[in-house]
Amino acid sequence: MENITRRQVLGPLGIVAGSFVLSSCLSKNLASAPDKEKKSDFPWAYTELDPEITAERTYYDCEKGHCMYGVFAPVISQLGCQVKLWLL
């Protein structure tokens, strides 16, 4: 009789379980197409940002937290000022 390790058993079982999970997720998303387009219930209207202010804030915020923070912080802070939304 050949010795079978746990790794040899659990490996294929993990692949089978993962494929079942993925196939069940995909089939629900593909089968349930929306009948009508729903209007967004988002509470805030579109707000334009001033490109000059955003560029200036990006230049200074890049030094604080590198490129990702330099792009994210000016946009969110400017939107927060215009929409009057302050998150702590």
PDB file of C-alpha atoms in Angstrom, residues 1 30 32 34 37-38 43 46 57-58 60 65 72-74 85:
ATOM      1  CA  MET A   1       0.000   0.000   0.000  1.00  0.00           C
ATOM      2  CA  LEU A  30     -24.098  36.155 -15.274  1.00  0.00           C
ATOM      3  CA  SER A  32     -29.078  37.807 -13.040  1.00  0.00           C
ATOM      4  CA  PRO A  34     -30.659  43.831 -14.489  1.00  0.00           C
ATOM      5  CA  GLU A  37     -30.923  50.641 -15.405  1.00  0.00           C
ATOM      6  CA  LYS A  38     -31.429  52.004 -11.932  1.00  0.00           C
ATOM      7  CA  PRO A  43     -26.546  61.677  -2.169  1.00  0.00           C
ATOM      8  CA  TYR A  46     -21.098  65.922  -9.390  1.00  0.00           C
ATOM      9  CA  ARG A  57      -1.847  70.605  -3.403  1.00  0.00           C
ATOM     10  CA  THR A  58      -0.522  67.536  -5.222  1.00  0.00           C
ATOM     11  CA  TYR A  60       3.104  69.684  -1.698  1.00  0.00           C
ATOM     12  CA  GLY A  65       3.323  60.561   1.590  1.00  0.00           C
ATOM     13  CA  PHE A  72      -5.431  61.080  -3.313  1.00  0.00           C
ATOM     14  CA  ALA A  73      -5.204  63.743  -0.587  1.00  0.00           C
ATOM     15  CA  PRO A  74      -5.755  66.847  -2.765  1.00  0.00           C
ATOM     16  CA  LEU A  85     -18.336  66.534   4.246  1.00  0.00           C
TER      17      LEU A  85
END
